[in-house]
Coordinates of C-alpha atoms in Angstrom, one line a residue:
X5 CA 113.3 152.1 198.3
X6 CA 110.4 151.2 200.6
X7 CA 107.9 152.4 197.9
X8 CA 109.6 150.2 195.3
X9 CA 109.3 147.2 197.5
X10 CA 105.6 147.9 198.2
X11 CA 104.7 148.3 194.6
X12 CA 104.9 144.5 193.6
X13 CA 102.8 143.7 196.7
X14 CA 100.1 146.2 195.6
X15 CA 100.1 144.8 192.1
X16 CA 99.6 141.2 193.4
X17 CA 96.7 142.3 195.7
X18 CA 95.0 144.2 192.9
X19 CA 95.3 141.1 190.6
X20 CA 93.8 138.9 193.3
X21 CA 90.9 141.3 193.8
X22 CA 90.2 141.4 190.1
X23 CA 90.3 137.6 189.9
X24 CA 88.0 137.3 192.8
X25 CA 85.6 139.9 191.3
X26 CA 85.7 138.0 188.0
X27 CA 84.9 134.7 189.7
X28 CA 82.0 136.3 191.6
X29 CA 80.5 137.5 188.4
X30 CA 80.5 134.1 186.8
X31 CA 76.8 133.1 186.5
X32 CA 75.8 130.0 188.3
X33 CA 72.2 129.9 187.1
X34 CA 69.0 131.9 187.5
X35 CA 66.3 132.4 190.2
X36 CA 62.6 132.9 189.5
X37 CA 60.5 135.0 191.9
X38 CA 57.8 132.9 193.4
X39 CA 56.4 135.4 195.9
X40 CA 54.0 138.2 194.9
X41 CA 57.0 140.6 194.9
X42 CA 60.6 140.5 196.1
X43 CA 62.9 143.4 197.0
X44 CA 66.5 143.4 195.8
X45 CA 68.8 145.1 198.3
X46 CA 72.3 146.5 198.3
X47 CA 73.4 143.8 200.8
X48 CA 72.4 140.4 202.2
X49 CA 70.0 141.6 204.9
X50 CA 66.8 143.6 205.5
X51 CA 68.8 146.5 206.9
X52 CA 70.2 147.2 203.5
X53 CA 68.5 149.6 201.1
X54 CA 66.1 148.2 198.5
X55 CA 67.1 149.1 195.0
X56 CA 64.8 147.0 192.9
X57 CA 61.3 145.4 193.1
X58 CA 61.1 142.1 191.3
X59 CA 57.6 140.9 190.3
X60 CA 56.3 137.4 190.5
X61 CA 57.6 135.1 187.7
X62 CA 60.5 137.3 186.9
X63 CA 63.9 135.6 186.4
X64 CA 67.2 137.1 187.5
X65 CA 70.7 135.9 186.8
X66 CA 72.6 134.6 189.8
X67 CA 76.1 136.0 190.3
X68 CA 77.0 134.3 193.6
X69 CA 75.7 133.0 196.9
X70 CA 75.9 135.3 199.9
X71 CA 78.5 134.2 202.5
X72 CA 75.9 134.3 205.3
X73 CA 72.2 133.6 205.5
X74 CA 70.0 132.5 202.6
X75 CA 70.6 135.3 200.1
X76 CA 71.5 135.3 196.4
X77 CA 73.5 138.0 194.7
X78 CA 71.8 138.7 191.4
X79 CA 72.3 140.8 188.3
X80 CA 69.5 143.3 187.6
X81 CA 68.2 144.3 184.1
X82 CA 70.1 147.6 184.2
X83 CA 73.4 145.8 184.7
X84 CA 73.8 146.5 188.4
X85 CA 73.9 144.0 191.2
X86 CA 71.9 143.3 194.4
X87 CA 70.8 140.7 196.9
X88 CA 67.5 138.8 197.0
X89 CA 66.2 136.6 199.8
X90 CA 66.3 132.9 198.9
X91 CA 62.9 132.2 200.4
X92 CA 61.2 134.4 197.8
X93 CA 62.8 132.7 194.7
X94 CA 63.2 129.3 193.1
X95 CA 66.7 128.5 192.0
X96 CA 66.9 127.1 188.4
X97 CA 69.9 125.2 187.2
X98 CA 69.9 126.6 183.7
X99 CA 72.3 128.6 181.6
X100 CA 71.1 132.2 181.5
X101 CA 73.2 132.8 178.3
X102 CA 71.2 130.2 176.4
X103 CA 68.8 131.4 173.8
X104 CA 65.1 131.7 174.7
X105 CA 62.8 128.8 173.8
X106 CA 61.5 128.9 170.2
X107 CA 58.2 130.6 169.6
X108 CA 55.0 128.8 168.7
X109 CA 55.5 129.9 165.1
X110 CA 59.0 128.5 165.0
X111 CA 57.7 125.2 166.4
X112 CA 55.0 125.1 163.8
X113 CA 57.5 125.8 161.0
X114 CA 59.7 123.0 162.3
X115 CA 56.8 120.6 162.3
X116 CA 55.8 121.4 158.7
X117 CA 58.9 122.3 156.8
X118 CA 62.1 120.2 156.2
X119 CA 65.6 121.5 155.7
X120 CA 66.1 123.2 152.3
X121 CA 67.2 120.6 149.7
X122 CA 69.1 123.0 147.6
X123 CA 72.0 123.4 150.1
X124 CA 73.3 119.8 149.6
X125 CA 71.7 118.7 146.3
X126 CA 73.4 118.3 142.9
X127 CA 70.5 117.0 140.7
X128 CA 66.9 118.0 140.5
X129 CA 63.9 116.5 138.9
X130 CA 60.4 118.1 138.7
X131 CA 57.1 117.0 137.3
X132 CA 54.5 119.8 136.7
X133 CA 51.0 119.9 135.4
X134 CA 48.8 123.0 134.7
X135 CA 47.7 125.1 131.8
X136 CA 49.6 126.9 129.1
X137 CA 47.3 129.4 127.4
X138 CA 44.0 127.5 127.6
X139 CA 45.4 124.1 127.1
X140 CA 46.3 121.4 129.6
X141 CA 50.1 121.1 130.1
X142 CA 52.4 118.4 131.5
X143 CA 56.2 119.0 131.8
X144 CA 59.2 117.1 133.0
X145 CA 62.1 119.3 134.2
X146 CA 65.5 117.8 135.0
X147 CA 68.0 120.2 136.5
X148 CA 71.7 120.4 137.3
X149 CA 72.6 122.6 140.3
X150 CA 75.7 124.5 139.7
X151 CA 75.4 126.2 143.1
X152 CA 72.7 126.5 145.8
X153 CA 71.4 129.6 144.2
X154 CA 71.8 128.6 140.5
X155 CA 70.6 125.7 138.3
X156 CA 70.5 124.9 134.6
X157 CA 67.2 123.2 133.9
X158 CA 65.8 121.5 130.9
X159 CA 62.2 120.9 130.1
X160 CA 60.1 118.6 127.9
X161 CA 56.4 118.3 127.7
X162 CA 53.2 118.7 125.8
X163 CA 49.9 120.6 125.8
X164 CA 46.8 118.6 124.8
X165 CA 44.0 120.7 123.4
X166 CA 40.9 120.4 121.3
X167 CA 42.5 122.0 118.3
X168 CA 46.1 120.9 118.4
X169 CA 48.7 119.1 120.5
X170 CA 52.0 121.0 120.9
X171 CA 55.3 119.4 122.0
X172 CA 57.6 121.7 123.9
X173 CA 61.3 121.4 124.8
X174 CA 64.1 123.7 125.8
X175 CA 66.6 124.7 128.6
X176 CA 66.8 127.6 131.0
X177 CA 68.4 129.0 134.1
X178 CA 66.8 129.2 137.6
X179 CA 68.1 131.8 140.1
X180 CA 67.0 130.9 143.6
X181 CA 66.6 133.9 146.0
X182 CA 66.9 132.1 149.4
X183 CA 68.4 128.6 148.7
X184 CA 68.9 128.0 152.4
X185 CA 65.2 128.6 153.3
X186 CA 62.5 125.9 153.1
X187 CA 60.4 128.4 151.1
X188 CA 62.4 129.5 148.1
X189 CA 61.2 131.9 145.4
X190 CA 63.2 131.8 142.1
X191 CA 63.4 133.6 138.8
X192 CA 63.4 131.7 135.4
X193 CA 64.7 132.6 132.0
X194 CA 64.8 130.1 129.2
X195 CA 64.1 129.2 125.6
X196 CA 63.7 126.3 123.2
X197 CA 61.4 125.0 120.5
X198 CA 57.8 123.8 119.9
X199 CA 56.2 121.6 117.4
X200 CA 52.5 121.7 116.7
X201 CA 50.5 118.7 115.6
X202 CA 47.1 119.5 114.1
X203 CA 44.1 117.5 115.4
X204 CA 41.3 119.1 113.3
X205 CA 40.8 121.6 110.5
X206 CA 40.9 124.4 113.0
X207 CA 44.0 125.0 115.1
X208 CA 45.7 127.7 117.1
X209 CA 49.3 126.9 116.1
X210 CA 50.4 125.9 112.6
X211 CA 52.0 122.5 112.0
X212 CA 55.8 122.8 112.1
X213 CA 58.7 123.9 114.3
X214 CA 58.8 127.2 116.1
X215 CA 61.2 128.9 118.5
X216 CA 60.1 129.7 122.0
X217 CA 61.3 132.0 124.9
X218 CA 60.0 132.1 128.4
X219 CA 60.5 134.1 131.6
X220 CA 58.8 134.1 135.0
X221 CA 59.0 133.3 138.6
X222 CA 58.5 130.1 140.7
X223 CA 58.3 128.9 144.3
X224 CA 59.8 125.8 146.0
X225 CA 58.3 124.7 149.3
X226 CA 60.2 121.9 151.2
X227 CA 57.9 119.9 153.4
X228 CA 58.4 117.0 155.8
X229 CA 59.0 113.4 154.4
X230 CA 61.2 114.9 151.7
X231 CA 58.2 116.3 149.8
X232 CA 59.0 119.5 147.8
X233 CA 56.2 121.4 146.1
X234 CA 56.9 123.5 143.1
X235 CA 54.8 126.3 141.4
X236 CA 55.7 128.1 138.1
X237 CA 54.2 131.3 136.6
X238 CA 55.8 132.0 133.3
X239 CA 55.2 134.0 130.1
X240 CA 55.9 132.1 126.9
X241 CA 56.4 133.5 123.4
X242 CA 56.1 131.2 120.4
X243 CA 57.4 132.7 117.2
X244 CA 58.4 131.9 113.6
X245 CA 58.9 133.8 110.4
X246 CA 55.2 134.8 110.1
X247 CA 53.8 133.7 113.4
X248 CA 53.9 135.0 117.0
X249 CA 51.9 134.0 120.0
X250 CA 52.1 134.8 123.7
X251 CA 50.9 132.3 126.3
X252 CA 50.9 132.2 130.1
X253 CA 51.9 129.1 132.1
X254 CA 50.4 128.3 135.5
X255 CA 51.6 125.0 136.8
X256 CA 52.4 123.1 139.9
X257 CA 53.8 119.8 140.9
X258 CA 56.4 117.8 142.8
X259 CA 60.2 118.2 142.8
X260 CA 63.0 116.1 144.2
X261 CA 66.6 117.2 144.8
X262 CA 69.4 114.7 145.4

């Protein structure tokens, strides 16, 4: 009977000890070593054994303040605990669980790039200029974003050359690899038509309508001030009943997503 009566008391005492230990382990900040070196001891006094040597500039998580003298109980890198003299450290009122400050590369990226526009956009419009084959090219590309990683995009434009002008039109699909990144590569697959208009007796494409197909890759770069650069590298095939020609597109320009 006596043991039965003592059992609830033991349970309560154990719970109080655990709660006290949990409160003692709650971090209250960090301390930074300001002396050339500081010894961490097993207790709050120089008579206790040294278990760790902290170097100048090192930060340690504070677990609790010692009940006597100016000592801090700190958590060591290996997960154990010890006491360090307050005269050798500088208390810092910061959250030790907070993430470290961003690196210089992260700060540079934040200064240059803007949030990716594909995450919240529904409509896109791009204007590109470059070359197709050996002729100058201008294209207007409206797009409908079905999802952040997928868009249906049309295109209309013209190449202006010495021998012929060619009007291009069509539609395709863009697959964005990292739509939530300010630098987003994408894959392109599309097709449409072309109509050549002769400028002289010599020409590279006959007058008339032709079918076209294209495939390639591109890159979107979202910069500050809502400026988005776009680059396309595609392979175009123009074909008809008795005619086939393969041309490469290298173009760049500006894009807007809203």
